[in-house]
Amino acid sequence: MHDIRFIRDHPEAFDAGLALRGIGPHAASLITLDERRRALTTQVQAGQARRNDASKAIGAAKARGDGAAAAALMEEVSILKDTLPALDAEEKALGEALHAQLAALPNLPLGDVPHGADEGGNVLVHERGGRRAVDFEVREHDVIGPAMGLDFETGALLSGARFTVVRGAAARLNRALGQFGLDILTRTHGYEEIVPPVMVRSETMFGTGQLPKFAEDSFQTTDGRWLIPTAEVSLTNIVRERILASEELPLRFTALTQCFRSEAGAAGRDTRGFIRQHQFEKAEMVSIVRPEDSEAEHERMTACAEDILDRLELPYRRMKLCTGDMGFTAARTYDLEVWLPGQGRYREISSCSTCLDFQARRMNTRYRPADDKNTRFVHTLNGSGLVVGRMIVAIFENYQQAGGSVAVPTALQPYLGGLNRLEPA
């Protein structure tokens, strides 16, 4: 959510930021709407004050025997009582219209975000981990997967396309990865583990920017709740409508949850395999920080996600997303892309974003600085610590062996009872 005061004071900068995201100018229309609303607010307040004053004056006029003055005042109060509700309703409607327009516009990019229309404009930050040399033909995960327990056929039979039954060796790996990700994020990096609801109210989805613009990308239950597309929704909203003390910050949360996405905008993309599912598990990271700390927190959060990839000895690269490829709420995003030798390409495996105060305004979440009686909006950040399904894909493709087995990364072996190799069924 944008601050209308910033737009009034910096209309050119606001429109320039929108232009970088491929959106036309909005400052003038927003300012006009806000001016109409503010004028009506002034008119309503003046009318209410006059009604109160006139009501008091009626008694005084009657007390001094001035019937004509009392009658005139009563007529004035009657007119105000008739006209003020309509003005008040118009002011409320303008406020709701302004709120709706502000809520529909994406966050503005930070100054260091590269300019570009799509993923072709993303910039490489660094590349880590060596690609393994093999003397056999590497296969894609959807070829390896069925023998390892990725049962695409039964998933489709039970639920339709983009659902998979995970069984056997893949199920053991799935469980191990989730536990491993939580342990690294909590024990090493200090995130508080949370078990949040995976069904939330519309206000909760609005707070992190999923509603109203992206309703079709999520699943809604018959009672009006929403299945979360990411634990970011539940975790970030833990602090909604709160005023935090400065010393409470930073807050760092993590959760391993099922996530649900309709993939409405992904028709025809990644229809094979385990890459793009309607239901998947993810260990999410969320940070709530003071504005002056959000820059360092973005680097810290991304480094936490990189630490997991480093420990699993997977080759990956960090990309800074361009203005045309960032998500709706992000002011800057780093994507971590893992090398998939079967596909012969890098694929996103983690995404870490700073949202500045964009989500905090939607949630009305503030903090009180230690040396200031006024409150300020917090900054929020979110990132994928470990997307279990995509990590299974990465391990299958990078650790496949000539005979059809898959080696287990050293860091994961304790979570599999010391097992160092997964054998095909």
PDB file of N, CA and C in Angstrom, residues 224-280:
ATOM      1  N   GLY A 224     -15.314 -18.977   2.805  1.00  0.00           N
ATOM      2  CA  GLY A 224     -14.691 -17.683   2.557  1.00  0.00           C
ATOM      3  C   GLY A 224     -13.243 -17.575   2.962  1.00  0.00           C
ATOM      4  N   ARG A 225     -12.686 -18.604   3.584  1.00  0.00           N
ATOM      5  CA  ARG A 225     -11.264 -18.574   3.923  1.00  0.00           C
ATOM      6  C   ARG A 225     -10.423 -18.943   2.704  1.00  0.00           C
ATOM      7  N   TRP A 226      -9.125 -18.684   2.811  1.00  0.00           N
ATOM      8  CA  TRP A 226      -8.205 -18.942   1.701  1.00  0.00           C
ATOM      9  C   TRP A 226      -7.121 -19.916   2.147  1.00  0.00           C
ATOM     10  N   LEU A 227      -6.753 -20.854   1.268  1.00  0.00           N
ATOM     11  CA  LEU A 227      -5.589 -21.700   1.494  1.00  0.00           C
ATOM     12  C   LEU A 227      -4.343 -20.878   1.166  1.00  0.00           C
ATOM     13  N   ILE A 228      -3.383 -20.855   2.063  1.00  0.00           N
ATOM     14  CA  ILE A 228      -2.232 -19.969   1.862  1.00  0.00           C
ATOM     15  C   ILE A 228      -1.386 -20.420   0.675  1.00  0.00           C
ATOM     16  N   PRO A 229      -0.947 -19.483  -0.169  1.00  0.00           N
ATOM     17  CA  PRO A 229      -0.023 -19.819  -1.251  1.00  0.00           C
ATOM     18  C   PRO A 229       1.418 -19.910  -0.761  1.00  0.00           C
ATOM     19  N   THR A 230       1.665 -19.373   0.430  1.00  0.00           N
ATOM     20  CA  THR A 230       2.984 -19.387   1.056  1.00  0.00           C
ATOM     21  C   THR A 230       2.788 -19.036   2.520  1.00  0.00           C
ATOM     22  N   ALA A 231       3.661 -19.575   3.388  1.00  0.00           N
ATOM     23  CA  ALA A 231       3.562 -19.254   4.814  1.00  0.00           C
ATOM     24  C   ALA A 231       3.887 -17.795   5.096  1.00  0.00           C
ATOM     25  N   GLU A 232       4.428 -17.077   4.137  1.00  0.00           N
ATOM     26  CA  GLU A 232       4.618 -15.628   4.273  1.00  0.00           C
ATOM     27  C   GLU A 232       3.330 -14.956   4.730  1.00  0.00           C
ATOM     28  N   VAL A 233       2.194 -15.434   4.212  1.00  0.00           N
ATOM     29  CA  VAL A 233       0.905 -14.821   4.529  1.00  0.00           C
ATOM     30  C   VAL A 233       0.623 -14.919   6.025  1.00  0.00           C
ATOM     31  N   SER A 234       0.705 -16.121   6.568  1.00  0.00           N
ATOM     32  CA  SER A 234       0.422 -16.312   7.993  1.00  0.00           C
ATOM     33  C   SER A 234       1.478 -15.671   8.871  1.00  0.00           C
ATOM     34  N   LEU A 235       2.735 -15.860   8.522  1.00  0.00           N
ATOM     35  CA  LEU A 235       3.824 -15.393   9.386  1.00  0.00           C
ATOM     36  C   LEU A 235       3.880 -13.870   9.461  1.00  0.00           C
ATOM     37  N   THR A 236       3.763 -13.192   8.328  1.00  0.00           N
ATOM     38  CA  THR A 236       3.853 -11.734   8.325  1.00  0.00           C
ATOM     39  C   THR A 236       2.690 -11.118   9.095  1.00  0.00           C
ATOM     40  N   ASN A 237       1.512 -11.713   8.956  1.00  0.00           N
ATOM     41  CA  ASN A 237       0.325 -11.166   9.604  1.00  0.00           C
ATOM     42  C   ASN A 237       0.258 -11.442  11.099  1.00  0.00           C
ATOM     43  N   ILE A 238       1.228 -12.166  11.641  1.00  0.00           N
ATOM     44  CA  ILE A 238       1.290 -12.335  13.092  1.00  0.00           C
ATOM     45  C   ILE A 238       1.310 -10.966  13.785  1.00  0.00           C
ATOM     46  N   VAL A 239       1.910  -9.967  13.126  1.00  0.00           N
ATOM     47  CA  VAL A 239       2.042  -8.642  13.734  1.00  0.00           C
ATOM     48  C   VAL A 239       1.030  -7.633  13.189  1.00  0.00           C
ATOM     49  N   ARG A 240       0.025  -8.079  12.474  1.00  0.00           N
ATOM     50  CA  ARG A 240      -0.941  -7.141  11.897  1.00  0.00           C
ATOM     51  C   ARG A 240      -1.654  -6.370  13.004  1.00  0.00           C
ATOM     52  N   GLU A 241      -1.935  -5.097  12.722  1.00  0.00           N
ATOM     53  CA  GLU A 241      -2.679  -4.209  13.610  1.00  0.00           C
ATOM     54  C   GLU A 241      -2.047  -4.109  15.001  1.00  0.00           C
ATOM     55  N   ARG A 242      -0.741  -4.163  15.042  1.00  0.00           N
ATOM     56  CA  ARG A 242      -0.029  -4.037  16.315  1.00  0.00           C
ATOM     57  C   ARG A 242       0.933  -2.866  16.282  1.00  0.00           C
ATOM     58  N   ILE A 243       1.202  -2.308  17.457  1.00  0.00           N
ATOM     59  CA  ILE A 243       2.280  -1.342  17.633  1.00  0.00           C
ATOM     60  C   ILE A 243       3.342  -2.032  18.479  1.00  0.00           C
ATOM     61  N   LEU A 244       4.501  -2.283  17.879  1.00  0.00           N
ATOM     62  CA  LEU A 244       5.579  -3.015  18.527  1.00  0.00           C
ATOM     63  C   LEU A 244       6.529  -2.051  19.218  1.00  0.00           C
ATOM     64  N   ALA A 245       7.162  -2.511  20.255  1.00  0.00           N
ATOM     65  CA  ALA A 245       8.236  -1.741  20.876  1.00  0.00           C
ATOM     66  C   ALA A 245       9.507  -1.914  20.057  1.00  0.00           C
ATOM     67  N   SER A 246      10.312  -0.885  19.998  1.00  0.00           N
ATOM     68  CA  SER A 246      11.543  -0.931  19.207  1.00  0.00           C
ATOM     69  C   SER A 246      12.426  -2.107  19.612  1.00  0.00           C
ATOM     70  N   GLU A 247      12.463  -2.388  20.924  1.00  0.00           N
ATOM     71  CA  GLU A 247      13.352  -3.454  21.402  1.00  0.00           C
ATOM     72  C   GLU A 247      12.843  -4.845  21.032  1.00  0.00           C
ATOM     73  N   GLU A 248      11.613  -4.969  20.568  1.00  0.00           N
ATOM     74  CA  GLU A 248      11.109  -6.265  20.108  1.00  0.00           C
ATOM     75  C   GLU A 248      11.697  -6.666  18.760  1.00  0.00           C
ATOM     76  N   LEU A 249      12.202  -5.699  18.035  1.00  0.00           N
ATOM     77  CA  LEU A 249      12.673  -5.940  16.671  1.00  0.00           C
ATOM     78  C   LEU A 249      14.178  -6.202  16.650  1.00  0.00           C
ATOM     79  N   PRO A 250      14.640  -7.060  15.724  1.00  0.00           N
ATOM     80  CA  PRO A 250      13.873  -7.725  14.674  1.00  0.00           C
ATOM     81  C   PRO A 250      13.129  -8.958  15.177  1.00  0.00           C
ATOM     82  N   LEU A 251      12.038  -9.280  14.487  1.00  0.00           N
ATOM     83  CA  LEU A 251      11.352 -10.549  14.667  1.00  0.00           C
ATOM     84  C   LEU A 251      11.629 -11.400  13.441  1.00  0.00           C
ATOM     85  N   ARG A 252      11.991 -12.660  13.668  1.00  0.00           N
ATOM     86  CA  ARG A 252      12.290 -13.567  12.560  1.00  0.00           C
ATOM     87  C   ARG A 252      11.512 -14.855  12.766  1.00  0.00           C
ATOM     88  N   PHE A 253      10.666 -15.201  11.786  1.00  0.00           N
ATOM     89  CA  PHE A 253       9.802 -16.366  11.880  1.00  0.00           C
ATOM     90  C   PHE A 253      10.103 -17.336  10.740  1.00  0.00           C
ATOM     91  N   THR A 254       9.928 -18.623  11.014  1.00  0.00           N
ATOM     92  CA  THR A 254       9.996 -19.617   9.943  1.00  0.00           C
ATOM     93  C   THR A 254       8.918 -20.657  10.182  1.00  0.00           C
ATOM     94  N   ALA A 255       8.435 -21.253   9.098  1.00  0.00           N
ATOM     95  CA  ALA A 255       7.419 -22.298   9.188  1.00  0.00           C
ATOM     96  C   ALA A 255       7.550 -23.219   7.993  1.00  0.00           C
ATOM     97  N   LEU A 256       7.375 -24.509   8.251  1.00  0.00           N
ATOM     98  CA  LEU A 256       7.299 -25.503   7.185  1.00  0.00           C
ATOM     99  C   LEU A 256       5.827 -25.846   7.000  1.00  0.00           C
ATOM    100  N   THR A 257       5.257 -25.450   5.891  1.00  0.00           N
ATOM    101  CA  THR A 257       3.822 -25.659   5.676  1.00  0.00           C
ATOM    102  C   THR A 257       3.557 -26.199   4.275  1.00  0.00           C
ATOM    103  N   GLN A 258       2.370 -26.747   4.134  1.00  0.00           N
ATOM    104  CA  GLN A 258       1.837 -26.977   2.804  1.00  0.00           C
ATOM    105  C   GLN A 258       1.444 -25.621   2.223  1.00  0.00           C
ATOM    106  N   CYS A 259       1.654 -25.471   0.926  1.00  0.00           N
ATOM    107  CA  CYS A 259       1.271 -24.247   0.214  1.00  0.00           C
ATOM    108  C   CYS A 259       0.386 -24.660  -0.962  1.00  0.00           C
ATOM    109  N   PHE A 260      -0.528 -23.773  -1.322  1.00  0.00           N
ATOM    110  CA  PHE A 260      -1.519 -24.113  -2.347  1.00  0.00           C
ATOM    111  C   PHE A 260      -1.619 -22.968  -3.346  1.00  0.00           C
ATOM    112  N   ARG A 261      -1.427 -23.288  -4.620  1.00  0.00           N
ATOM    113  CA  ARG A 261      -1.500 -22.263  -5.665  1.00  0.00           C
ATOM    114  C   ARG A 261      -2.271 -22.805  -6.861  1.00  0.00           C
ATOM    115  N   SER A 262      -3.149 -21.973  -7.382  1.00  0.00           N
ATOM    116  CA  SER A 262      -3.949 -22.402  -8.527  1.00  0.00           C
ATOM    117  C   SER A 262      -3.139 -22.417  -9.814  1.00  0.00           C
ATOM    118  N   GLU A 263      -2.010 -21.685  -9.823  1.00  0.00           N
ATOM    119  CA  GLU A 263      -1.171 -21.559 -11.029  1.00  0.00           C
ATOM    120  C   GLU A 263      -2.007 -21.073 -12.214  1.00  0.00           C
ATOM    121  N   ALA A 264      -2.896 -20.105 -11.909  1.00  0.00           N
ATOM    122  CA  ALA A 264      -3.809 -19.610 -12.945  1.00  0.00           C
ATOM    123  C   ALA A 264      -3.060 -18.998 -14.124  1.00  0.00           C
ATOM    124  N   GLY A 265      -1.917 -18.372 -13.846  1.00  0.00           N
ATOM    125  CA  GLY A 265      -1.178 -17.725 -14.921  1.00  0.00           C
ATOM    126  C   GLY A 265      -0.069 -18.572 -15.507  1.00  0.00           C
ATOM    127  N   ALA A 266      -0.086 -19.882 -15.209  1.00  0.00           N
ATOM    128  CA  ALA A 266       1.012 -20.750 -15.643  1.00  0.00           C
ATOM    129  C   ALA A 266       0.540 -21.833 -16.603  1.00  0.00           C
ATOM    130  N   ALA A 267      -0.526 -21.574 -17.337  1.00  0.00           N
ATOM    131  CA  ALA A 267      -1.047 -22.569 -18.269  1.00  0.00           C
ATOM    132  C   ALA A 267       0.027 -22.959 -19.282  1.00  0.00           C
ATOM    133  N   GLY A 268       0.272 -24.259 -19.384  1.00  0.00           N
ATOM    134  CA  GLY A 268       1.254 -24.753 -20.351  1.00  0.00           C
ATOM    135  C   GLY A 268       2.683 -24.748 -19.874  1.00  0.00           C
ATOM    136  N   ARG A 269       2.946 -24.184 -18.674  1.00  0.00           N
ATOM    137  CA  ARG A 269       4.322 -24.116 -18.172  1.00  0.00           C
ATOM    138  C   ARG A 269       4.582 -25.241 -17.188  1.00  0.00           C
ATOM    139  N   ASP A 270       5.694 -25.948 -17.357  1.00  0.00           N
ATOM    140  CA  ASP A 270       6.124 -26.991 -16.426  1.00  0.00           C
ATOM    141  C   ASP A 270       5.005 -27.977 -16.140  1.00  0.00           C
ATOM    142  N   THR A 271       4.345 -28.441 -17.184  1.00  0.00           N
ATOM    143  CA  THR A 271       3.261 -29.396 -16.988  1.00  0.00           C
ATOM    144  C   THR A 271       3.795 -30.782 -16.647  1.00  0.00           C
ATOM    145  N   ARG A 272       5.042 -31.058 -16.994  1.00  0.00           N
ATOM    146  CA  ARG A 272       5.647 -32.341 -16.641  1.00  0.00           C
ATOM    147  C   ARG A 272       6.411 -32.222 -15.320  1.00  0.00           C
ATOM    148  N   GLY A 273       6.365 -33.296 -14.547  1.00  0.00           N
ATOM    149  CA  GLY A 273       7.246 -33.379 -13.393  1.00  0.00           C
ATOM    150  C   GLY A 273       6.746 -32.660 -12.159  1.00  0.00           C
ATOM    151  N   PHE A 274       7.721 -32.280 -11.305  1.00  0.00           N
ATOM    152  CA  PHE A 274       7.452 -31.868  -9.931  1.00  0.00           C
ATOM    153  C   PHE A 274       7.774 -30.398  -9.700  1.00  0.00           C
ATOM    154  N   ILE A 275       7.962 -29.632 -10.784  1.00  0.00           N
ATOM    155  CA  ILE A 275       8.404 -28.253 -10.645  1.00  0.00           C
ATOM    156  C   ILE A 275       7.277 -27.335 -10.183  1.00  0.00           C
ATOM    157  N   ARG A 276       6.115 -27.411 -10.833  1.00  0.00           N
ATOM    158  CA  ARG A 276       5.052 -26.432 -10.589  1.00  0.00           C
ATOM    159  C   ARG A 276       3.775 -27.175 -10.185  1.00  0.00           C
ATOM    160  N   GLN A 277       3.567 -27.293  -8.871  1.00  0.00           N
ATOM    161  CA  GLN A 277       2.471 -28.071  -8.324  1.00  0.00           C
ATOM    162  C   GLN A 277       1.401 -27.157  -7.691  1.00  0.00           C
ATOM    163  N   HIS A 278       0.183 -27.679  -7.605  1.00  0.00           N
ATOM    164  CA  HIS A 278      -0.862 -26.955  -6.889  1.00  0.00           C
ATOM    165  C   HIS A 278      -0.652 -27.031  -5.373  1.00  0.00           C
ATOM    166  N   GLN A 279      -0.018 -28.090  -4.898  1.00  0.00           N
ATOM    167  CA  GLN A 279       0.240 -28.283  -3.478  1.00  0.00           C
ATOM    168  C   GLN A 279       1.705 -28.661  -3.297  1.00  0.00           C
ATOM    169  N   PHE A 280       2.394 -27.949  -2.390  1.00  0.00           N
ATOM    170  CA  PHE A 280       3.808 -28.233  -2.159  1.00  0.00           C
ATOM    171  C   PHE A 280       4.194 -27.764  -0.766  1.00  0.00           C
TER     172      PHE A 280
END
